[in-house]
């Protein structure tokens, strides 16, 4: 039998490796930005076209590469950061595997220009699908410019799996923000399709956060600082009252590298316990400095998940540090054992004993007597004034001659009786039977001819609102309620851009936008059934849904918007409904075109027949 195992050609191996390293355009952005940081760049520009599908270009003023390094950087397992296996446990740089550029060059058209400060001219390299097309001398500034064009041009199946431009660009923005926040000492510029979205100057960590997420973020931050032998924490957490429904503002940076950790995220949630509303998530921007030998970065292809030697200790330190900061800045109550001199007993009362106050009551006082009883002093304001026939209200309370009546026998005390007036309309003798009732403030149960109906109030109301909003968006007929005072809502620049994209559809539902700013939007009118206090939550939900799954067609965009608003404004689980509200919800649901399913394809109601109930008791 012939041998069947053979070595893969280099270009095939590179394409396979690219599947791990380059999952989408954002992966290329991350690798190129990290290379620029490792090159000691102080100024980095990111240019993107068509959400990275057409062009991703990173220009830096770093140290640049020699002719040999420029050519060798596109070979597999070629890196300047690792010399031996021990170096894997002393990593202070970003990319280190030596696969990034080789993988990118295997699935795209790459053009590299690089020059060192000591050289007079630089290197111009053109690679297409791992094949070097040309390598020549060029005039270029000090640093490196690398352009990645036509991503996945030779793997059309991978290109077809990419999401819409809005979704892919959101991932690029996320990677850009993570790298920019981890390095506030570097200036960053992001340009998409010729429009400048971020221009971040060199600043401190707090100012970098404000520049990315908007000026209003500054007043929402609470500093966190803790220095121990195993961990040094610095950064900020958001005040609980500004917690968002999305997890977009949660950042851990371990040794200037962004990571995701559900375990450490739980430590933050534990510190905020009792301070957050249901369904909201705390914001945090924390830098964690740990010894490099205590972490393993090489456990995930994207290096966003790392392994700690002692996670339990880190958990306890982070939780305590955040809790201490919240208490220190009067965000949460704490036990303060420092003595406050203002609460001390005054010197003159130091040796005095507390005396029990004496209360004297005049038991003979009667406010209905014309003259006060002897031995008492009655204020003039309490003197009774004879007016009309008021004594009739107190029949038999006093006997003739002001002789006091014995009230010890309660049966002898007369009571007033209200006169029953006849009704203008005849009342039905049979009380209207109750057809619905609420179970655990979650389900509405109604009787039907065959048995009973059990309805999920949240999912059912979502279906009702969804069809209403979809009709308004399709027919472009909406009713707005004008606000007495316009509402100014603050968002990041990227979120404002998303609101502008769906501004027309939002206006068809009833929103009226009076002004747009770089990090704020002013609203002067809202849909008729949207409370003013819910406006911010509705827009946050819309932004979150659009960032995660923006459809391409216009109709689908309207469908997504209707789903988002229905999800935000639907009756919540735990909300008490009156009997009329329950009946109205049942009737509204069955007036819908598709009452069986919620907008997210969840069951809205079930039925239990009498036969099914009978079987339960057999």
Coordinates of C-alpha atoms in Angstrom, one line a residue:
X1 CA 0.0 0.0 0.0
X2 CA 1.4 3.4 -1.0
X3 CA 2.2 6.1 1.6
X4 CA -0.8 8.5 2.1
X5 CA 0.6 11.0 4.6
X6 CA 2.5 13.9 3.1
X7 CA 3.6 17.4 4.1
X8 CA 1.3 20.3 3.2
X9 CA 2.6 23.0 0.9
X10 CA 3.5 26.2 2.6
X11 CA 0.7 28.2 1.0
X12 CA -1.9 25.7 2.2
X13 CA -0.4 25.5 5.7
X14 CA -0.5 29.3 5.8
X15 CA -4.2 29.4 4.8
X16 CA -5.0 26.9 7.6
X17 CA -3.1 28.9 10.1
X18 CA -4.9 32.0 8.9
X19 CA -8.2 30.3 10.0
X20 CA -7.0 30.6 13.6
X21 CA -5.3 34.0 13.4
X22 CA -7.6 35.9 11.0
X23 CA -11.2 35.3 11.8
X24 CA -12.5 38.6 10.4
X25 CA -11.1 42.1 9.4
X26 CA -10.9 43.1 13.1
X27 CA -8.3 40.3 13.7
X28 CA -6.1 41.9 11.1
X29 CA -6.5 45.3 12.8
X30 CA -5.6 43.9 16.2
X31 CA -2.4 42.2 14.9
X32 CA -1.2 45.3 12.9
X33 CA -1.9 47.7 15.8
X34 CA 0.0 45.5 18.2
X35 CA 2.9 45.3 15.9
X36 CA 3.0 49.1 15.7
X37 CA 3.0 49.3 19.5
X38 CA 5.8 46.8 19.8
X39 CA 7.8 48.9 17.3
X40 CA 7.8 51.8 19.9
X41 CA 5.5 54.0 17.7
X42 CA 4.1 57.2 19.3
X43 CA 1.7 58.0 16.5
X44 CA -0.5 55.4 14.8
X45 CA -3.0 55.8 12.0
X46 CA -5.6 53.3 11.0
X47 CA -7.4 53.6 7.6
X48 CA -10.3 51.4 6.8
X49 CA -12.5 51.0 3.7
X50 CA -15.7 49.0 3.5
X51 CA -15.3 47.7 7.1
X52 CA -11.9 46.2 6.2
X53 CA -13.0 44.1 3.3
X54 CA -11.4 46.4 0.8
X55 CA -8.6 48.0 2.8
X56 CA -6.9 47.9 6.2
X57 CA -3.9 50.2 6.5
X58 CA -1.8 50.9 9.6
X59 CA 0.8 53.7 9.4
X60 CA 3.2 54.2 12.4
X61 CA 6.3 56.1 13.2
X62 CA 8.1 53.2 15.0
X63 CA 11.5 51.9 14.6
X64 CA 10.9 50.3 11.1
X65 CA 12.5 47.3 9.6
X66 CA 15.6 46.5 7.6
X67 CA 15.4 44.9 4.2
X68 CA 16.1 41.4 5.6
X69 CA 13.6 41.8 8.4
X70 CA 10.9 43.1 6.1
X71 CA 11.2 40.0 3.9
X72 CA 11.6 37.6 6.8
X73 CA 8.6 39.0 8.8
X74 CA 6.2 37.2 6.3
X75 CA 7.7 33.8 6.9
X76 CA 6.0 31.4 9.3
X77 CA 7.2 31.2 12.9
X78 CA 9.5 34.2 12.3
X79 CA 9.5 36.6 15.3
X80 CA 11.8 39.1 17.0
X81 CA 10.3 38.5 20.4
X82 CA 11.1 34.9 21.3
X83 CA 14.6 33.3 21.5
X84 CA 13.9 30.3 23.7
X85 CA 11.0 28.5 25.4
X86 CA 11.7 30.4 28.6
X87 CA 10.9 33.7 26.9
X88 CA 7.2 32.5 26.7
X89 CA 7.0 33.1 30.5
X90 CA 8.6 36.6 30.4
X91 CA 6.5 38.3 27.7
X92 CA 6.3 42.0 27.7
X93 CA 5.3 42.5 24.1
X94 CA 2.1 41.8 22.1
X95 CA 2.4 39.5 19.1
X96 CA 5.0 36.8 19.6
X97 CA 4.0 33.7 17.7
X98 CA 5.4 34.9 14.3
X99 CA 2.3 33.7 12.4
X100 CA 0.3 36.9 12.1
X101 CA 1.9 38.5 9.0
X102 CA 2.3 35.1 7.3
X103 CA -1.3 34.3 7.8
X104 CA -2.5 37.7 6.6
X105 CA -0.4 37.5 3.5
X106 CA -1.8 34.1 2.7
X107 CA -5.3 35.4 2.3
X108 CA -4.9 39.0 1.1
X109 CA -3.0 41.4 -1.1
X110 CA -0.4 43.0 1.2
X111 CA 1.8 46.0 0.5
X112 CA 4.5 46.9 3.0
X113 CA 6.7 50.0 3.2
X114 CA 9.2 50.3 6.0
X115 CA 12.3 52.3 6.9
X116 CA 14.7 52.5 9.8
X117 CA 16.1 55.8 11.1
X118 CA 19.7 54.8 10.2
X119 CA 18.8 54.0 6.6
X120 CA 18.6 56.5 3.7
X121 CA 15.9 54.6 1.9
X122 CA 13.2 52.0 2.8
X123 CA 11.8 48.7 1.5
X124 CA 8.7 48.3 -0.6
X125 CA 7.3 44.8 -0.6
X126 CA 4.2 43.4 -2.4
X127 CA 2.8 40.0 -1.6
X128 CA -0.4 38.3 -3.0
X129 CA -1.5 35.0 -1.4
X130 CA 1.9 34.2 0.1
X131 CA 3.6 34.9 -3.2
X132 CA 6.1 37.7 -3.3
X133 CA 5.3 39.8 -6.3
X134 CA 8.0 42.5 -5.9
X135 CA 10.6 43.8 -3.5
X136 CA 12.3 47.1 -4.2
X137 CA 13.8 50.2 -2.7
X138 CA 11.5 53.1 -2.0
X139 CA 11.5 56.6 -0.4
X140 CA 9.3 56.5 2.7
X141 CA 9.2 58.1 6.2
X142 CA 10.7 56.4 9.2
X143 CA 8.4 53.7 10.5
X144 CA 6.2 51.2 8.8
X145 CA 3.1 51.4 6.6
X146 CA 1.3 48.1 5.9
X147 CA -1.8 47.9 3.7
X148 CA -4.0 44.8 3.6
X149 CA -6.3 44.8 0.6
X150 CA -9.1 42.4 -0.6
X151 CA -9.2 40.2 2.5
X152 CA -10.1 36.5 1.7
X153 CA -9.8 37.2 -2.0
X154 CA -8.6 33.6 -2.6
X155 CA -11.0 32.0 0.0
X156 CA -14.5 33.1 -1.2
X157 CA -16.3 30.8 1.2
X158 CA -14.7 32.6 4.2
X159 CA -15.6 36.0 2.7
X160 CA -19.2 34.9 2.4
X161 CA -19.3 34.2 6.1
X162 CA -18.5 37.8 7.0
X163 CA -21.4 39.8 8.4
X164 CA -22.6 43.2 7.2
X165 CA -20.3 46.2 7.0
X166 CA -21.9 47.7 10.2
X167 CA -21.2 44.6 12.2
X168 CA -17.7 44.1 11.0
X169 CA -16.8 47.7 11.5
X170 CA -18.2 47.5 15.1
X171 CA -15.6 44.7 15.7
X172 CA -12.9 46.8 14.2
X173 CA -13.9 49.7 16.5
X174 CA -13.8 47.5 19.5
X175 CA -10.3 46.3 18.8
X176 CA -9.2 49.9 18.1
X177 CA -10.6 51.1 21.4
X178 CA -9.0 48.3 23.3
X179 CA -5.5 49.0 22.0
X180 CA -6.0 52.7 22.3
X181 CA -7.1 52.5 25.9
X182 CA -4.2 50.2 26.9
X183 CA -1.7 52.8 25.5
X184 CA -2.8 56.3 26.4
X185 CA 0.9 57.5 25.8
X186 CA 0.4 56.9 22.0
X187 CA -1.8 59.0 19.7
X188 CA -4.3 57.2 17.5
X189 CA -6.3 58.2 14.5
X190 CA -9.1 56.1 12.9
X191 CA -10.5 57.0 9.5
X192 CA -13.3 54.9 7.9
X193 CA -14.3 55.5 4.2
X194 CA -12.6 58.9 4.3
X195 CA -14.4 60.1 7.5
X196 CA -12.4 60.7 10.7
X197 CA -14.1 58.8 13.6
X198 CA -11.5 59.0 16.4
X199 CA -8.6 61.4 16.9
X200 CA -7.0 60.5 20.2
X201 CA -4.1 62.7 21.4
X202 CA -1.5 61.5 23.9
X203 CA -3.1 61.8 27.3
X204 CA -3.5 60.0 30.7
X205 CA -5.7 56.9 31.2
X206 CA -8.8 58.9 32.4
X207 CA -8.6 61.4 29.5
X208 CA -8.3 58.6 27.0
X209 CA -11.5 57.0 28.3
X210 CA -13.3 60.4 28.1
X211 CA -12.0 60.9 24.5
X212 CA -13.4 57.6 23.4
X213 CA -16.7 57.4 25.3
X214 CA -17.7 61.1 25.5
X215 CA -17.2 64.0 27.8
X216 CA -20.0 63.0 30.2
X217 CA -18.1 59.9 31.1
X218 CA -15.7 62.0 33.2
X219 CA -18.2 62.6 36.0
X220 CA -19.3 58.9 36.1
X221 CA -15.8 57.5 36.9
X222 CA -14.7 56.4 40.4
X223 CA -10.9 55.9 40.8
X224 CA -9.6 52.4 41.9
X225 CA -6.0 52.0 43.1
X226 CA -4.5 49.2 45.0
X227 CA -0.9 48.0 45.2
X228 CA 0.0 44.5 46.6
X229 CA 2.8 42.1 46.2
X230 CA 0.9 39.9 43.7
X231 CA -1.3 42.5 41.9
X232 CA -1.3 46.2 41.2
X233 CA -4.7 47.7 40.2
X234 CA -5.3 51.1 38.7
X235 CA -8.2 52.5 36.8
X236 CA -11.8 53.4 37.2
X237 CA -15.3 51.9 37.7
X238 CA -18.5 53.6 36.7
X239 CA -21.0 54.9 39.3
X240 CA -23.9 52.5 39.8
X241 CA -26.6 55.0 38.7
X242 CA -25.0 55.1 35.2
X243 CA -24.9 51.3 34.7
X244 CA -25.9 50.2 31.2
X245 CA -28.0 47.4 29.9
X246 CA -25.1 46.3 27.7
X247 CA -21.6 45.1 28.5
X248 CA -19.9 47.5 26.1
X249 CA -17.9 49.4 28.8
X250 CA -16.2 46.5 30.6
X251 CA -12.4 46.4 30.1
X252 CA -9.6 44.4 31.9
X253 CA -6.1 45.1 30.8
X254 CA -3.4 42.7 32.1
X255 CA 0.1 44.1 31.6
X256 CA -1.4 46.5 28.9
X257 CA -3.1 43.6 27.1
X258 CA -6.9 43.5 26.8
X259 CA -8.4 40.2 28.2
X260 CA -11.8 38.7 28.8
X261 CA -12.4 36.9 32.1
X262 CA -15.8 35.8 33.4
X263 CA -14.2 34.9 36.7
X264 CA -12.8 38.4 37.3
X265 CA -15.9 40.0 36.0
X266 CA -17.8 38.1 38.7
X267 CA -15.5 39.8 41.3
X268 CA -16.7 43.2 40.0
X269 CA -20.3 42.2 40.2
X270 CA -19.8 41.0 43.7
X271 CA -18.4 44.4 44.7
X272 CA -21.4 46.1 43.2
X273 CA -23.9 43.7 44.9
X274 CA -27.0 45.6 45.9
X275 CA -26.1 48.8 44.0
X276 CA -27.2 47.9 40.5
X277 CA -30.7 47.7 39.0
X278 CA -31.8 44.4 37.6
X279 CA -30.6 43.8 34.0
X280 CA -27.8 46.5 34.2
X281 CA -24.1 45.9 34.1
X282 CA -21.4 47.9 35.8
X283 CA -18.8 49.8 33.8
X284 CA -15.1 49.3 34.6
X285 CA -11.7 50.2 33.1
X286 CA -9.1 48.4 35.1
X287 CA -5.3 48.0 34.6
X288 CA -3.9 44.9 36.3
X289 CA -0.2 44.6 36.6
X290 CA 1.0 41.1 37.5
X291 CA 4.5 39.4 37.2
X292 CA 4.7 38.0 33.7
X293 CA 5.8 34.6 35.0
X294 CA 2.4 34.2 36.9
X295 CA 0.3 34.2 33.7
X296 CA 0.1 32.1 30.5
X297 CA -1.0 34.1 27.5
X298 CA -0.5 31.3 25.0
X299 CA -3.8 29.4 25.6
X300 CA -6.0 31.1 23.1
X301 CA -5.4 31.9 19.4
X302 CA -6.5 35.5 19.8
X303 CA -4.7 35.9 23.1
X304 CA -7.8 37.5 24.8
X305 CA -8.0 34.8 27.4
X306 CA -5.1 34.1 29.7
X307 CA -4.4 31.7 32.6
X308 CA -3.5 33.0 36.1
X309 CA -1.5 31.0 38.6
X310 CA -3.7 32.1 41.5
X311 CA -7.1 33.4 40.4
X312 CA -8.7 33.2 43.8
X313 CA -6.3 35.7 45.3
X314 CA -6.8 38.1 42.4
X315 CA -10.5 37.7 42.7
X316 CA -10.4 38.7 46.4
X317 CA -8.1 41.7 45.8
X318 CA -10.1 43.1 42.9
X319 CA -13.4 42.7 44.8
X320 CA -12.0 44.4 47.9
X321 CA -10.4 47.2 46.0
X322 CA -13.5 48.1 44.0
X323 CA -15.7 47.8 47.1
X324 CA -13.3 50.1 49.0
X325 CA -13.3 52.7 46.3
X326 CA -17.1 52.8 46.2
X327 CA -17.2 53.3 49.9
X328 CA -14.3 55.8 49.9
X329 CA -16.1 58.1 47.4
X330 CA -19.5 57.7 49.2
X331 CA -21.0 55.6 46.5
X332 CA -21.7 52.7 48.9
X333 CA -22.2 52.6 52.7
X334 CA -19.1 51.5 54.6
X335 CA -18.1 51.0 58.3
X336 CA -15.9 53.9 59.2
X337 CA -13.9 53.3 62.4
X338 CA -12.3 56.7 62.5
X339 CA -13.7 58.9 65.3
X340 CA -15.5 62.0 64.3
X341 CA -15.0 64.8 67.0
X342 CA -18.3 66.4 66.0
X343 CA -20.1 63.4 67.4
X344 CA -18.5 63.6 70.9
X345 CA -20.5 64.6 73.9
X346 CA -20.1 68.3 74.8
X347 CA -17.7 69.0 77.7
X348 CA -20.4 70.6 79.9
X349 CA -22.7 67.5 79.7
X350 CA -19.9 64.9 80.1
X351 CA -20.6 64.0 83.7
X352 CA -24.4 64.5 83.7
X353 CA -26.8 61.6 83.9
X354 CA -29.6 61.3 81.4
X355 CA -33.0 62.1 83.0
X356 CA -36.2 60.5 81.9
X357 CA -38.6 63.1 80.6
X358 CA -41.9 63.5 82.5
X359 CA -45.1 63.9 80.6
X360 CA -48.2 65.2 82.4
X361 CA -51.7 64.8 81.0
X362 CA -54.8 66.6 82.1
X363 CA -57.3 63.7 82.2
X364 CA -60.2 66.0 83.0
X365 CA -59.8 68.2 79.9
X366 CA -62.9 68.2 77.7
X367 CA -62.7 70.3 74.5
X368 CA -66.6 70.4 74.2
X369 CA -67.2 72.2 77.5
X370 CA -67.9 75.9 77.4
X371 CA -65.7 76.5 80.4
X372 CA -62.5 74.8 81.3
X373 CA -62.5 72.5 84.3
X374 CA -61.1 73.8 87.6
X375 CA -57.4 73.4 88.1
X376 CA -56.6 73.4 84.4
X377 CA -55.4 76.0 82.0
X378 CA -57.2 75.9 78.7
X379 CA -56.0 77.8 75.7
X380 CA -58.3 80.2 74.1
X381 CA -57.9 78.3 70.8
X382 CA -59.5 75.2 72.4
X383 CA -62.6 77.0 73.6
X384 CA -65.7 75.5 72.2
X385 CA -67.9 77.8 70.3
X386 CA -71.7 77.2 70.1
X387 CA -72.6 77.0 66.5
X388 CA -75.9 75.8 65.0
X389 CA -77.0 72.3 66.0
X390 CA -73.7 70.6 66.4
X391 CA -74.8 68.9 69.6
X392 CA -76.9 66.7 67.4
X393 CA -73.8 64.9 66.2
X394 CA -73.0 63.8 69.7
X395 CA -76.5 62.6 70.9
X396 CA -76.6 61.1 74.4
X397 CA -72.8 61.6 75.0
X398 CA -73.8 63.8 77.9
X399 CA -76.8 63.4 80.1
X400 CA -78.9 66.2 81.5
X401 CA -77.2 68.5 84.1
X402 CA -73.7 67.7 82.6
X403 CA -73.8 64.5 84.4
X404 CA -71.2 62.1 83.0
X405 CA -72.5 58.9 81.4
X406 CA -71.1 55.6 82.4
X407 CA -69.3 54.4 79.3
X408 CA -68.2 51.1 80.8
X409 CA -71.1 49.2 79.1
X410 CA -70.3 49.5 75.4
X411 CA -73.8 48.2 74.4
X412 CA -75.3 51.5 75.7
X413 CA -73.2 53.7 73.4
X414 CA -75.2 54.9 70.4
X415 CA -73.5 54.9 67.0
X416 CA -74.2 57.1 64.0
X417 CA -75.7 55.4 61.0
X418 CA -75.3 56.5 57.4
X419 CA -78.5 56.9 55.5
X420 CA -78.6 54.6 52.5
X421 CA -79.5 56.4 49.3
X422 CA -81.2 54.7 46.4
X423 CA -79.1 54.2 43.3
X424 CA -80.0 56.1 40.1
X425 CA -79.4 53.0 38.0
X426 CA -80.5 49.4 38.8
X427 CA -77.5 47.3 39.8
X428 CA -77.1 43.8 38.5
X429 CA -77.6 41.2 41.2
X430 CA -75.1 38.9 39.6
X431 CA -71.5 40.2 40.0
X432 CA -69.5 40.0 36.8
X433 CA -67.3 36.9 36.9
X434 CA -63.5 37.3 36.7
X435 CA -62.2 35.7 33.5
X436 CA -58.4 36.3 34.0
X437 CA -56.0 36.3 36.9
X438 CA -52.2 36.7 37.2
X439 CA -49.8 34.0 38.5
X440 CA -46.5 35.1 40.2
X441 CA -46.7 38.4 38.3
X442 CA -45.4 36.6 35.3
X443 CA -48.2 34.6 33.7
X444 CA -51.8 35.6 32.8
X445 CA -54.3 32.8 33.0
X446 CA -57.6 33.0 31.1
X447 CA -60.5 30.6 30.7
X448 CA -61.4 29.3 27.2
X449 CA -64.1 26.9 26.1
X450 CA -61.8 23.9 25.9
X451 CA -59.9 24.6 29.1
X452 CA -57.5 27.4 30.1
X453 CA -54.9 29.6 28.5
X454 CA -51.5 30.4 30.1
X455 CA -49.9 33.5 28.6
X456 CA -46.4 34.9 29.2
X457 CA -47.1 38.6 29.8
X458 CA -43.6 39.8 28.7
X459 CA -43.4 37.8 25.4
X460 CA -47.1 38.4 24.6
X461 CA -46.7 42.2 25.0
X462 CA -43.5 42.1 22.9
X463 CA -45.6 40.6 20.1
X464 CA -48.3 43.3 20.4
X465 CA -45.8 46.1 20.4
X466 CA -43.7 44.6 17.6
X467 CA -46.6 44.5 15.2
X468 CA -47.7 48.0 16.1
X469 CA -44.2 49.5 15.6
X470 CA -43.7 47.5 12.4
X471 CA -46.9 48.8 11.0
X472 CA -45.9 52.4 11.9
X473 CA -42.5 51.9 10.2
X474 CA -43.9 50.4 7.1
X475 CA -46.8 52.8 6.6
X476 CA -44.7 55.7 8.0
X477 CA -47.6 56.8 10.2
X478 CA -46.7 57.6 13.8
X479 CA -48.0 59.7 16.7
X480 CA -45.5 61.7 18.8
X481 CA -46.0 63.4 22.1
X482 CA -44.1 66.7 22.4
X483 CA -41.9 67.0 25.5
X484 CA -42.2 70.1 27.6
X485 CA -38.4 70.2 28.0
X486 CA -36.1 68.5 25.4
X487 CA -34.1 65.6 26.7
X488 CA -30.3 65.6 26.2
X489 CA -28.8 62.1 26.1
X490 CA -25.1 61.4 26.0
X491 CA -23.5 58.6 24.0
X492 CA -20.1 57.9 22.5
X493 CA -19.2 59.2 19.0
X494 CA -19.7 55.7 17.5
X495 CA -23.1 55.3 19.1
X496 CA -24.2 58.8 17.8
X497 CA -23.2 57.6 14.4
X498 CA -25.4 54.5 14.7
X499 CA -28.4 56.7 15.8
X500 CA -27.9 58.9 12.7
X501 CA -28.0 55.8 10.5
X502 CA -31.5 54.8 11.8
X503 CA -32.7 58.4 12.4
X504 CA -35.3 58.2 9.7
X505 CA -36.8 54.9 10.9
X506 CA -36.8 56.2 14.5
X507 CA -38.7 59.3 13.4
X508 CA -41.3 57.1 11.8
X509 CA -42.0 55.5 15.2
X510 CA -42.5 58.8 16.8
X511 CA -39.1 60.1 17.9
X512 CA -38.3 63.8 17.1
X513 CA -34.6 64.7 17.1
X514 CA -34.0 68.4 17.5
X515 CA -30.1 68.5 17.6
X516 CA -27.1 66.2 17.2
X517 CA -23.7 66.8 18.8
X518 CA -20.5 64.9 18.7
X519 CA -21.3 63.0 21.9
X520 CA -25.0 63.9 22.6
X521 CA -28.4 63.9 21.0
X522 CA -31.4 66.2 21.9
X523 CA -34.9 64.7 21.7
X524 CA -38.0 66.9 21.7
X525 CA -40.6 64.3 21.0
X526 CA -41.2 60.6 21.7
X527 CA -43.6 57.9 20.6
X528 CA -47.0 58.2 22.3
X529 CA -46.6 55.1 24.6
X530 CA -42.9 55.7 25.6
X531 CA -42.3 57.3 29.0
X532 CA -39.7 60.0 29.1
X533 CA -37.7 58.0 31.7
X534 CA -37.5 55.1 29.3
X535 CA -36.1 57.0 26.3
X536 CA -32.4 56.4 27.2
X537 CA -33.0 52.7 27.7
X538 CA -34.9 52.3 24.4
X539 CA -32.0 54.0 22.5
X540 CA -29.4 51.9 24.3
X541 CA -31.3 48.7 23.3
X542 CA -31.5 49.8 19.7
X543 CA -27.8 50.7 19.6
X544 CA -26.9 47.3 21.1
X545 CA -29.1 45.3 18.7
X546 CA -27.8 47.2 15.7
X547 CA -24.1 46.7 16.8
X548 CA -24.7 43.0 17.2
X549 CA -26.8 42.1 14.1
X550 CA -27.5 44.8 11.5
X551 CA -29.3 43.4 8.5
X552 CA -28.5 44.6 5.0
X553 CA -31.9 45.3 3.5
X554 CA -34.0 48.3 4.5
X555 CA -37.0 46.2 5.5
X556 CA -34.9 44.0 7.8
X557 CA -33.5 47.1 9.4
X558 CA -37.0 48.3 10.2
X559 CA -37.8 44.8 11.5
X560 CA -34.8 44.9 13.9
X561 CA -35.8 48.4 15.1
X562 CA -39.4 47.2 15.8
X563 CA -38.0 44.2 17.8
X564 CA -35.6 46.4 19.8
X565 CA -38.3 48.9 20.8
X566 CA -40.8 46.1 21.7
X567 CA -38.1 44.4 23.9
X568 CA -37.4 47.7 25.8
X569 CA -41.0 48.8 26.3
X570 CA -42.8 45.4 26.9
X571 CA -44.4 44.6 30.3
X572 CA -41.7 43.2 32.4
X573 CA -41.8 39.9 34.4
X574 CA -42.8 40.8 38.0
X575 CA -45.1 43.7 37.0
X576 CA -48.6 43.6 38.6
X577 CA -51.5 44.0 36.2
X578 CA -55.0 44.9 37.0
X579 CA -57.9 42.7 35.8
X580 CA -58.7 45.1 32.9
X581 CA -55.0 45.2 31.8
X582 CA -54.9 41.4 31.8
X583 CA -58.0 41.2 29.6
X584 CA -56.7 43.9 27.3
X585 CA -53.4 42.0 26.9
X586 CA -55.2 38.8 26.0
X587 CA -57.5 40.5 23.5
X588 CA -54.6 42.5 22.0
X589 CA -52.5 39.4 21.5
X590 CA -55.1 37.4 19.6
X591 CA -55.7 40.5 17.4
X592 CA -52.1 40.1 16.1
X593 CA -51.3 38.3 12.9
X594 CA -48.9 35.9 14.6
X595 CA -50.0 35.6 18.2
X596 CA -48.2 32.2 18.8
X597 CA -44.7 33.6 18.7
X598 CA -42.8 36.5 20.2
X599 CA -40.6 38.6 17.8
X600 CA -37.7 36.4 18.8
X601 CA -39.5 33.2 18.0
X602 CA -40.4 32.3 21.6
X603 CA -43.8 30.8 22.6
X604 CA -46.2 33.4 23.9
X605 CA -48.9 31.1 25.3
X606 CA -49.9 27.5 25.9
X607 CA -53.3 25.9 26.3
X608 CA -54.4 23.2 28.7
X609 CA -57.6 21.4 27.8
X610 CA -60.0 20.0 30.4
X611 CA -59.2 16.5 29.2
X612 CA -55.5 17.1 29.9
X613 CA -56.4 18.3 33.4
X614 CA -58.6 15.3 34.0
X615 CA -55.7 12.9 33.1
X616 CA -53.6 14.6 35.9
X617 CA -56.1 13.4 38.5
X618 CA -56.5 9.9 37.3

